[in-house]
Tab-separated table of C-alpha atoms and ligand atoms in Angstrom:
chain	number	residue	atom	x	y	z
A	1	MET	CA	10.153	19.275	55.050
A	2	LYS	CA	7.029	18.733	53.021
A	3	THR	CA	5.794	21.633	51.063
A	4	ALA	CA	2.594	21.936	48.963
A	5	ASN	CA	4.692	21.718	45.889
A	6	SER	CA	5.996	18.318	46.620
A	7	GLU	CA	2.478	16.737	46.851
A	8	PRO	CA	2.108	14.031	44.300
A	9	PRO	CA	-0.301	14.964	41.491
A	10	GLY	CA	-2.536	12.045	42.297
A	11	ARG	CA	-3.182	13.467	45.759
A	12	ALA	CA	-3.878	16.953	44.411
A	13	LEU	CA	-6.479	15.355	42.065
A	14	ARG	CA	-8.174	13.383	44.818
A	15	GLN	CA	-8.548	16.587	46.697
A	16	ASN	CA	-10.121	18.038	43.672
A	17	THR	CA	-7.766	20.977	43.541
A	18	VAL	CA	-6.825	22.459	40.283
A	19	VAL	CA	-3.098	22.636	40.105
A	20	PRO	CA	-1.909	25.629	38.072
A	21	LEU	CA	0.500	24.688	35.202
A	22	SER	CA	3.425	26.500	36.893
A	23	LYS	CA	2.973	24.499	40.013
A	24	LYS	CA	2.656	21.258	38.024
A	25	THR	CA	5.924	22.154	36.428
A	26	SER	CA	7.600	22.589	39.711
A	27	ILE	CA	6.352	19.129	40.829
A	28	ALA	CA	7.661	17.326	37.762
A	29	PRO	CA	10.394	19.545	36.203
A	30	ALA	CA	10.345	19.748	32.427
A	31	ARG	CA	12.431	16.981	30.824
A	32	GLU	CA	13.577	16.249	27.273
A	33	PRO	CA	10.454	14.797	25.522
A	34	LEU	CA	10.714	11.005	25.185
A	35	VAL	CA	9.512	11.090	21.573
A	36	ALA	CA	11.495	13.279	19.261
A	37	PRO	CA	9.472	15.725	17.216
A	38	ALA	CA	8.808	14.672	13.604
A	39	PRO	CA	12.097	15.504	11.784
A	40	ARG	CA	11.978	18.115	9.007
A	41	PRO	CA	12.008	16.851	5.353
A	42	TYR	CA	15.528	16.120	4.128
A	43	ARG	CA	16.860	17.154	0.716
A	44	SER	CA	18.036	13.620	0.049
A	45	VAL	CA	18.562	10.136	1.642
A	46	ASP	CA	22.259	10.995	1.868
A	47	ASP	CA	21.630	14.206	3.781
A	48	MET	CA	19.502	12.141	6.188
A	49	VAL	CA	22.112	9.429	6.748
A	50	HIS	CA	24.870	12.101	7.218
A	51	GLU	CA	22.776	13.857	9.850
A	52	LEU	CA	21.114	10.994	11.740
A	53	ARG	CA	23.694	8.173	11.303
A	54	PRO	CA	20.605	5.933	12.083
A	55	ALA	CA	21.155	2.829	14.164
A	56	MET	CA	17.537	1.676	13.163
A	57	PRO	CA	15.989	1.186	9.757
A	58	VAL	CA	14.553	4.540	8.462
A	59	HIS	CA	11.544	4.607	6.092
A	60	CYS	CA	12.054	7.442	3.561
A	61	LEU	CA	8.875	8.826	1.881
A	62	ARG	CA	9.059	10.819	-1.325
A	63	PRO	CA	5.739	12.833	-1.346
A	64	ALA	CA	6.677	14.606	-4.602
A	65	THR	CA	7.225	11.220	-6.388
A	66	ILE	CA	3.904	9.828	-5.037
A	67	ALA	CA	2.078	12.963	-6.052
A	68	ASN	CA	3.541	12.721	-9.587
A	69	ALA	CA	2.434	9.047	-9.936
A	70	ALA	CA	-1.103	9.928	-8.646
A	71	LYS	CA	-1.493	12.878	-11.001
A	72	TRP	CA	-0.360	10.671	-13.899
A	73	PHE	CA	-3.075	8.151	-13.293
A	74	VAL	CA	-5.748	10.772	-12.674
A	75	LYS	CA	-4.882	12.352	-16.033
A	76	GLN	CA	-4.275	9.127	-18.087
A	77	PHE	CA	-6.887	6.747	-16.862
A	78	PRO	CA	-10.257	7.073	-18.682
A	79	GLY	CA	-12.316	6.811	-15.425
A	80	ASP	CA	-11.967	7.196	-11.694
A	81	VAL	CA	-8.775	6.194	-9.890
A	82	VAL	CA	-9.287	4.263	-6.609
A	83	TYR	CA	-6.161	4.035	-4.492
A	84	ALA	CA	-5.701	0.488	-2.939
A	85	VAL	CA	-4.975	1.651	0.718
A	86	LYS	CA	-3.431	-1.587	1.780
A	87	THR	CA	-0.435	-0.916	-0.344
A	88	ASN	CA	0.697	1.993	1.878
A	89	PRO	CA	-1.693	3.285	4.544
A	90	ASP	CA	0.785	5.851	5.876
A	91	ALA	CA	-1.050	9.024	6.795
A	92	ARG	CA	1.271	11.173	4.729
A	93	ALA	CA	1.018	8.969	1.688
A	94	LEU	CA	-2.816	9.155	1.925
A	95	ALA	CA	-2.764	12.920	2.241
A	96	THR	CA	-0.445	13.311	-0.644
A	97	ILE	CA	-2.435	10.993	-2.956
A	98	ALA	CA	-5.613	12.902	-1.968
A	99	ARG	CA	-3.979	16.322	-2.690
A	100	ALA	CA	-2.827	15.011	-6.133
A	101	GLY	CA	-6.517	14.538	-7.073
A	102	VAL	CA	-7.387	11.005	-6.012
A	103	ARG	CA	-10.840	11.053	-4.301
A	104	HIS	CA	-11.591	7.323	-4.181
A	105	PHE	CA	-10.068	4.761	-1.864
A	106	ASP	CA	-10.367	0.953	-1.930
A	107	VAL	CA	-10.433	-0.338	1.662
A	108	ALA	CA	-10.532	-3.865	3.018
A	109	SER	CA	-11.202	-3.480	6.766
A	110	LEU	CA	-12.899	-1.245	9.241
A	111	ALA	CA	-9.416	-0.126	10.535
A	112	GLN	CA	-8.557	1.105	7.046
A	113	ILE	CA	-11.966	2.804	6.776
A	114	LYS	CA	-11.309	4.748	10.051
A	115	GLN	CA	-7.859	5.637	8.849
A	116	VAL	CA	-9.041	7.059	5.463
A	117	ALA	CA	-11.973	8.841	7.155
A	118	GLU	CA	-9.498	10.488	9.504
A	119	HIS	CA	-6.913	11.585	6.983
A	120	VAL	CA	-9.065	12.223	3.916
A	121	PRO	CA	-12.279	13.850	4.895
A	122	GLY	CA	-14.954	13.272	2.305
A	123	ALA	CA	-13.196	10.437	0.591
A	124	HIS	CA	-15.322	8.068	-1.467
A	125	MET	CA	-14.573	4.623	-0.099
A	126	TYR	CA	-15.180	1.241	-1.811
A	127	PHE	CA	-15.161	-1.750	0.547
A	128	MET	CA	-13.567	-4.186	-1.930
A	129	HIS	CA	-12.876	-7.252	0.250
A	130	PRO	CA	-15.062	-10.080	-0.996
A	131	VAL	CA	-15.279	-11.619	2.473
A	132	LYS	CA	-16.425	-9.224	5.289
A	133	SER	CA	-17.511	-9.708	8.818
A	134	ARG	CA	-21.030	-8.656	9.715
A	135	GLU	CA	-19.622	-6.097	12.108
A	136	ALA	CA	-17.404	-4.519	9.392
A	137	ILE	CA	-20.413	-4.333	6.911
A	138	HIS	CA	-22.486	-2.668	9.616
A	139	GLY	CA	-19.902	-0.110	10.558
A	140	ALA	CA	-19.138	0.623	6.924
A	141	TYR	CA	-22.714	1.115	5.911
A	142	PHE	CA	-24.205	2.756	9.025
A	143	THR	CA	-21.313	4.621	10.548
A	144	TYR	CA	-19.203	5.550	7.578
A	145	GLY	CA	-21.806	5.803	4.864
A	146	ILE	CA	-20.096	3.398	2.529
A	147	ARG	CA	-22.303	2.215	-0.354
A	148	ASP	CA	-19.887	0.341	-2.561
A	149	PHE	CA	-19.172	-3.265	-1.611
A	150	SER	CA	-17.638	-6.200	-3.451
A	151	LEU	CA	-18.596	-9.951	-3.136
A	152	ASP	CA	-17.936	-13.129	-4.870
A	153	SER	CA	-20.590	-15.569	-3.482
A	154	HIS	CA	-24.392	-15.765	-2.937
A	155	ASP	CA	-23.687	-16.110	0.844
A	156	GLU	CA	-21.780	-12.900	1.004
A	157	LEU	CA	-24.483	-11.147	-1.005
A	158	GLN	CA	-27.078	-12.469	1.612
A	159	LYS	CA	-24.831	-11.343	4.452
A	160	ILE	CA	-24.626	-7.784	3.057
A	161	LEU	CA	-28.306	-7.571	2.542
A	162	GLU	CA	-29.210	-8.888	5.914
A	163	VAL	CA	-26.816	-6.509	7.810
A	164	THR	CA	-28.052	-3.511	5.844
A	165	ASN	CA	-31.767	-4.394	6.241
A	166	HIS	CA	-31.967	-4.949	2.529
A	167	ALA	CA	-30.688	-1.443	1.677
A	168	ASP	CA	-31.610	-0.417	-1.913
A	169	ASP	CA	-28.955	2.185	-2.380
A	170	MET	CA	-25.887	0.008	-2.563
A	171	ASN	CA	-23.545	-0.454	-5.419
A	172	LEU	CA	-22.553	-4.072	-5.545
A	173	PHE	CA	-19.455	-5.301	-7.359
A	174	VAL	CA	-19.125	-8.924	-8.339
A	175	ARG	CA	-15.485	-10.052	-8.140
A	176	LEU	CA	-14.649	-12.344	-10.979
A	177	SER	CA	-11.759	-14.721	-11.112
A	178	MET	CA	-9.426	-14.037	-13.983
A	179	PRO	CA	-6.375	-15.687	-15.464
A	180	ASN	CA	-3.249	-14.306	-13.791
A	181	ASN	CA	-0.380	-15.783	-15.713
A	182	GLN	CA	1.105	-12.367	-16.632
A	183	ALA	CA	1.661	-11.167	-13.111
A	184	ALA	CA	4.360	-11.701	-10.514
A	185	TYR	CA	1.632	-12.155	-7.902
A	186	SER	CA	-1.692	-13.979	-8.278
A	187	LEU	CA	-4.715	-12.310	-6.734
A	188	SER	CA	-7.264	-14.861	-7.944
A	189	GLY	CA	-6.182	-17.793	-5.920
A	190	LYS	CA	-8.503	-16.985	-3.080
A	191	PHE	CA	-11.132	-14.460	-4.392
A	192	GLY	CA	-13.332	-14.220	-7.369
A	193	VAL	CA	-16.200	-16.294	-8.705
A	194	PRO	CA	-15.286	-18.537	-11.583
A	195	LEU	CA	-16.735	-17.253	-14.766
A	196	GLU	CA	-18.959	-20.207	-15.324
A	197	GLN	CA	-20.645	-19.585	-11.925
A	198	ALA	CA	-20.822	-15.921	-12.373
A	199	PRO	CA	-24.151	-15.498	-14.257
A	200	SER	CA	-26.428	-16.382	-11.361
A	201	LEU	CA	-24.521	-14.206	-9.002
A	202	LEU	CA	-24.657	-11.293	-11.398
A	203	MET	CA	-28.346	-11.635	-11.743
A	204	ALA	CA	-28.960	-11.826	-7.989
A	205	ALA	CA	-26.590	-8.849	-7.461
A	206	ARG	CA	-28.404	-6.843	-10.155
A	207	LYS	CA	-31.696	-7.203	-8.313
A	208	ALA	CA	-30.133	-5.925	-5.091
A	209	SER	CA	-27.957	-3.046	-6.497
A	210	ALA	CA	-28.558	0.566	-7.296
A	211	LYS	CA	-25.554	0.379	-9.609
A	212	LEU	CA	-24.110	-3.086	-10.471
A	213	GLY	CA	-20.379	-3.417	-11.083
A	214	VAL	CA	-17.959	-6.160	-11.794
A	215	CYS	CA	-14.358	-6.116	-10.564
A	216	PHE	CA	-11.344	-8.354	-11.024
A	217	HIS	CA	-7.556	-8.242	-10.339
A	218	VAL	CA	-5.192	-9.454	-13.053
A	219	GLY	CA	-2.510	-10.006	-10.457
A	220	SER	CA	0.018	-7.614	-8.921
A	221	GLN	CA	3.048	-6.456	-10.966
A	222	CYS	CA	1.291	-7.365	-14.247
A	223	MET	CA	3.896	-7.274	-16.921
A	224	ASN	CA	1.675	-7.422	-19.961
A	225	PRO	CA	-0.982	-4.761	-20.982
A	226	ASP	CA	-2.935	-7.423	-22.865
A	227	ALA	CA	-3.809	-9.146	-19.651
A	228	TYR	CA	-6.333	-6.189	-19.015
A	229	ALA	CA	-7.685	-6.310	-22.622
A	230	LEU	CA	-8.195	-10.146	-22.254
A	231	ALA	CA	-9.976	-9.665	-18.969
A	232	ILE	CA	-12.184	-6.918	-20.318
A	233	GLN	CA	-13.052	-9.241	-23.310
A	234	MET	CA	-14.024	-11.933	-20.868
A	235	VAL	CA	-16.340	-9.620	-18.973
A	236	ALA	CA	-17.992	-8.540	-22.310
A	237	ASP	CA	-18.498	-12.195	-23.220
A	238	LEU	CA	-19.966	-12.857	-19.836
A	239	LEU	CA	-22.458	-9.995	-20.042
A	240	GLN	CA	-23.455	-11.104	-23.574
A	241	ALA	CA	-24.197	-14.528	-22.320
A	242	THR	CA	-26.178	-13.373	-19.219
A	243	ASP	CA	-27.900	-10.324	-20.529
A	244	VAL	CA	-27.253	-8.355	-17.459
A	245	ARG	CA	-26.948	-4.577	-17.606
A	246	LEU	CA	-23.707	-3.351	-16.118
A	247	ASP	CA	-23.062	0.148	-14.677
A	248	VAL	CA	-19.558	-0.041	-13.497
A	249	LEU	CA	-16.451	-1.852	-14.733
A	250	ASP	CA	-13.629	-1.870	-12.165
A	251	ILE	CA	-10.446	-3.233	-13.756
A	252	GLY	CA	-8.635	-3.528	-10.430
A	253	GLY	CA	-4.953	-3.039	-9.688
A	254	GLY	CA	-1.907	-4.809	-10.944
A	255	PHE	CA	-0.157	-1.926	-12.759
A	256	PRO	CA	3.566	-2.543	-12.505
A	257	SER	CA	6.520	-0.743	-11.006
A	258	ILE	CA	10.043	-1.103	-12.191
A	259	TYR	CA	12.755	-3.266	-10.488
A	260	PRO	CA	16.217	-4.405	-11.466
A	261	GLY	CA	15.714	-7.074	-14.123
A	262	MET	CA	12.032	-6.363	-14.397
A	263	THR	CA	11.214	-3.547	-16.760
A	264	PRO	CA	7.608	-3.480	-17.735
A	265	PRO	CA	6.297	-1.879	-20.925
A	266	PRO	CA	5.430	1.915	-20.549
A	267	LEU	CA	2.388	2.452	-18.419
A	268	GLY	CA	0.979	4.383	-21.294
A	269	ASN	CA	0.620	1.095	-23.089
A	270	TYR	CA	-1.584	-0.274	-20.395
A	271	MET	CA	-3.875	2.778	-20.737
A	272	LYS	CA	-4.017	2.304	-24.518
A	273	ALA	CA	-4.884	-1.339	-24.182
A	274	ILE	CA	-7.636	-0.687	-21.738
A	275	LYS	CA	-9.130	2.179	-23.705
A	276	LYS	CA	-9.146	0.076	-26.848
A	277	ALA	CA	-10.622	-2.957	-25.237
A	278	VAL	CA	-13.457	-0.988	-23.571
A	279	LYS	CA	-14.274	0.901	-26.780
A	280	SER	CA	-14.651	-2.190	-28.822
A	281	GLN	CA	-17.319	-3.555	-26.575
A	282	PRO	CA	-20.670	-1.750	-27.006
A	283	MET	CA	-22.001	-3.313	-23.723
A	284	LEU	CA	-19.072	-1.725	-21.776
A	285	SER	CA	-18.546	1.574	-23.493
A	286	GLN	CA	-21.338	3.218	-21.491
A	287	CYS	CA	-20.044	1.912	-18.202
A	288	GLN	CA	-18.276	4.015	-15.577
A	289	LEU	CA	-14.660	2.860	-15.379
A	290	LEU	CA	-12.614	2.398	-12.221
A	291	CYS	CA	-9.110	1.185	-11.613
A	292	GLU	CA	-7.451	0.350	-8.251
A	293	PRO	CA	-3.728	0.910	-8.515
A	294	GLY	CA	-1.587	0.313	-5.431
A	295	ARG	CA	1.981	-0.625	-6.301
A	296	ALA	CA	2.331	1.766	-9.281
A	297	LEU	CA	1.183	4.767	-7.314
A	298	VAL	CA	3.466	4.401	-4.368
A	299	ALA	CA	6.361	1.901	-4.965
A	300	GLU	CA	8.896	4.402	-6.110
A	301	GLY	CA	7.850	6.905	-3.528
A	302	GLY	CA	9.583	5.020	-0.753
A	303	SER	CA	13.023	3.721	0.207
A	304	VAL	CA	14.244	2.008	3.291
A	305	VAL	CA	17.745	2.765	4.725
A	306	VAL	CA	19.348	-0.135	6.554
A	307	ARG	CA	22.723	-0.576	8.184
A	308	VAL	CA	25.161	-3.488	7.815
A	309	GLU	CA	25.743	-5.078	11.179
A	310	LEU	CA	28.062	-7.858	9.968
A	311	ARG	CA	29.554	-9.243	6.756
A	312	LYS	CA	30.265	-12.939	6.147
A	313	GLY	CA	31.725	-13.425	2.730
A	314	ASN	CA	28.942	-12.219	0.389
A	315	MET	CA	26.236	-12.313	2.852
A	316	LEU	CA	25.350	-9.034	4.660
A	317	TYR	CA	23.569	-9.084	7.951
A	318	ILE	CA	21.371	-5.968	7.861
A	319	ASN	CA	18.977	-4.485	10.452
A	320	ASP	CA	15.840	-4.956	8.534
A	321	GLY	CA	14.426	-8.165	6.901
A	322	THR	CA	11.431	-10.219	5.737
A	323	TYR	CA	9.639	-9.736	9.052
A	324	GLY	CA	10.237	-6.003	8.710
A	325	SER	CA	9.699	-3.938	5.568
A	326	LEU	CA	11.516	-6.425	3.171
A	327	PHE	CA	8.852	-9.155	2.930
A	328	ASP	CA	8.883	-9.058	-0.825
A	329	ALA	CA	12.672	-9.607	-0.907
A	330	GLY	CA	12.273	-12.869	0.908
A	331	THR	CA	10.259	-15.785	-0.538
A	332	PRO	CA	8.672	-13.675	-3.413
A	333	GLY	CA	12.235	-12.985	-4.507
A	334	PHE	CA	11.826	-9.283	-5.593
A	335	VAL	CA	15.255	-7.732	-6.365
A	336	PHE	CA	15.177	-4.229	-5.233
A	337	PRO	CA	17.679	-1.409	-6.341
A	338	VAL	CA	20.390	-0.865	-3.713
A	339	ARG	CA	23.009	1.796	-3.164
A	340	ALA	CA	25.778	2.020	-0.516
A	341	ILE	CA	26.113	5.027	1.654
A	342	ARG	CA	29.418	5.700	3.722
A	343	PRO	CA	29.382	9.225	5.009
A	344	ALA	CA	33.160	9.125	5.417
A	345	GLY	CA	33.538	8.235	1.749
A	346	GLY	CA	36.018	5.830	0.184
A	347	LEU	CA	33.728	3.149	-1.095
A	348	SER	CA	35.222	0.850	-3.614
A	349	THR	CA	34.376	1.433	-7.260
A	350	LYS	CA	34.411	-2.346	-7.838
A	351	ILE	CA	31.063	-4.060	-7.474
A	352	ALA	CA	30.056	-7.438	-6.270
A	353	GLU	CA	26.832	-9.425	-5.692
A	354	PHE	CA	25.440	-9.852	-2.229
A	355	GLY	CA	22.613	-11.607	-0.414
A	356	PHE	CA	21.046	-10.247	2.802
A	357	PHE	CA	20.153	-11.807	6.136
A	358	GLY	CA	17.561	-9.932	8.236
A	359	PRO	CA	17.949	-9.381	11.968
A	360	THR	CA	15.638	-12.098	13.379
A	361	CYS	CA	16.602	-15.652	14.237
A	362	ASP	CA	14.521	-17.204	11.531
A	363	SER	CA	16.400	-18.559	8.538
A	364	VAL	CA	13.376	-17.537	6.404
A	365	ASP	CA	14.657	-14.019	7.109
A	366	SER	CA	17.029	-14.104	4.142
A	367	MET	CA	16.952	-12.342	0.863
A	368	ARG	CA	18.882	-13.897	-1.992
A	369	GLY	CA	18.974	-10.926	-4.325
A	370	PRO	CA	21.435	-10.659	-5.919
A	371	PHE	CA	22.035	-7.093	-4.649
A	372	THR	CA	24.805	-5.244	-6.420
A	373	LEU	CA	27.065	-3.182	-4.148
A	374	PRO	CA	30.655	-2.079	-3.689
A	375	ASP	CA	32.903	-5.045	-3.112
A	376	ASP	CA	34.297	-3.525	0.160
A	377	ILE	CA	30.969	-2.920	1.856
A	378	ARG	CA	31.339	-3.653	5.532
A	379	GLU	CA	29.836	-3.281	8.963
A	380	GLY	CA	28.691	0.310	9.662
A	381	ASP	CA	27.903	1.143	6.071
A	382	TRP	CA	24.247	2.181	5.117
A	383	ILE	CA	22.318	0.852	2.178
A	384	GLU	CA	19.375	2.527	0.517
A	385	ILE	CA	16.967	-0.040	-0.731
A	386	GLY	CA	14.598	1.553	-3.298
A	387	GLN	CA	11.170	0.932	-4.677
A	388	LEU	CA	9.832	0.143	-1.214
A	389	GLY	CA	6.869	2.581	-1.018
A	390	ALA	CA	4.508	-0.364	-1.724
A	391	TYR	CA	3.901	-3.492	0.457
A	392	SER	CA	6.749	-2.608	2.703
A	393	ALA	CA	6.247	-0.651	5.908
A	394	THR	CA	2.730	-1.970	6.120
A	395	MET	CA	4.069	-5.536	6.410
A	396	ARG	CA	6.300	-4.937	9.435
A	397	THR	CA	6.039	-7.047	12.490
A	398	ASN	CA	7.716	-6.806	15.927
A	399	PHE	CA	9.137	-10.312	15.712
A	400	ASN	CA	12.270	-10.741	17.775
A	401	GLY	CA	11.906	-7.102	18.918
A	402	PHE	CA	12.975	-5.658	15.611
A	403	TYR	CA	10.755	-2.927	14.646
A	404	SER	CA	11.345	0.652	13.486
A	405	ASP	CA	8.724	3.307	13.003
A	406	GLU	CA	11.124	5.975	11.999
A	407	THR	CA	9.825	7.735	8.945
A	408	VAL	CA	11.211	10.792	7.207
A	409	GLU	CA	10.368	12.770	4.117
A	410	VAL	CA	13.008	13.183	1.397
A	411	ALA	CA	13.056	15.325	-1.649
A	412	ASP	CA	15.416	13.562	-4.040
A	413	LYS	CA	14.470	11.523	-7.042
A	414	PRO	CA	13.567	7.783	-6.699
A	415	MET	CA	16.238	5.198	-7.559
A	416	LEU	CA	14.174	3.928	-10.508
A	417	SER	CA	11.091	5.322	-12.205
A	418	ILE	CA	8.366	3.769	-14.280
A	419	PHE	CA	7.184	7.198	-15.142
A	420	GLY	CA	10.501	7.889	-16.749
A	421	ILE	CA	10.066	5.224	-19.430
A	422	ASN	CA	7.065	6.580	-21.280
B	1	PLP	C1	-4.054	-5.394	-3.613
B	1	PLP	C2	-5.251	-4.931	-4.410
B	1	PLP	C3	-5.119	-3.862	-5.289
B	1	PLP	C4	-3.826	-3.184	-5.534
B	1	PLP	O1	-2.971	-3.992	-6.375
B	1	PLP	P1	-1.685	-3.536	-7.026
B	1	PLP	O2	-1.157	-4.810	-7.715
B	1	PLP	O3	-0.720	-3.138	-5.933
B	1	PLP	O4	-1.986	-2.450	-7.940
B	1	PLP	C5	-6.297	-3.386	-5.944
B	1	PLP	N1	-7.480	-3.913	-5.705
B	1	PLP	C6	-7.654	-5.037	-4.862
B	1	PLP	C7	-8.981	-5.636	-4.594
B	1	PLP	C8	-6.506	-5.615	-4.165
B	1	PLP	O5	-6.701	-6.590	-3.345
């Protein structure tokens, strides 16, 4: 027999009847929610593994560690700290960085702008991608009130001016190409005006700017503080030669984190080198200073926990890889710190070197390491891979159907810390 309660909801809606919640419940009885509620923070990565025994990779975020790094930069850098959002756009990471005192955010797309606007109300955003679509410039300027833009060509300058109806309240940053030989990653291959072509662009941008800035990127994971000093010297020489007044000097990102076999000088040395270089240039000493750290702010604030699905000799088939959160362990060859976790205990105290294969079918999905782990590591063991708060979760794809969005907060210390070697 058909009762009123068995009417499908669609029918009820068509008849324009308001169905009270209690009735709705009786139509579709309450079920377990399909999406589990956000898990509480865990004391440690080990606690999380013991409790969840995760079959999928788990991204572990350490808010206290990220806050610590952000506070260090705010205190030690002699200017404004601008967080490079692309490094880790996770909402919790953004909120943590903002709470730690960072008010400025370097964004590269309209999607990032929306994200920052949503999670950090009142944030000062800098649109520092030197090649932007007209739609992105329009949205940034008119919808989000962004006034700071970078460019590295006359055509981009023209584009920005056309889209903003020749606004006179913009701060334009000319991106310069700088030598990158001290960094693990070059960021000048694609962007930046060569120094010899910079004068005419600087003069044109000066005419169109409220405040004129220059910016550069010495390359990511820059291992030598002198790279900043050299770049600052080159900016000063350029200004001398062009006689253009500069308001803002943005020294970009590139500050290193620490990885096995790659221990940079203390971050304090970078600050000293930068302060000294700026002070010695009268043309720069009045400028507002900006830096755009990404990696150094968040790298040690994240780990990924993976599971071993098969072992073949010294190669471990794990459930995350270069199409997931381990891009940098692939072709770029970063060696991340690793640690085996076997809740039942009994791991061998002898160690051996391993390489990893990721879960997809592509042979590019392999990571040579070497990663040092107990020599009896086997299927079903978990591995914490550290220093993955930067350029990790944000690089994930769904290739081959392997994708994990599970993120938890943990309160233990990072596996390595650059802030511990000052
Ligand atoms: C990627 C990027 C950064 C951050 O670089 P890190 O090496 O991670 O510090 C800063 N500024 C710009 C323009 C970038 O493209």
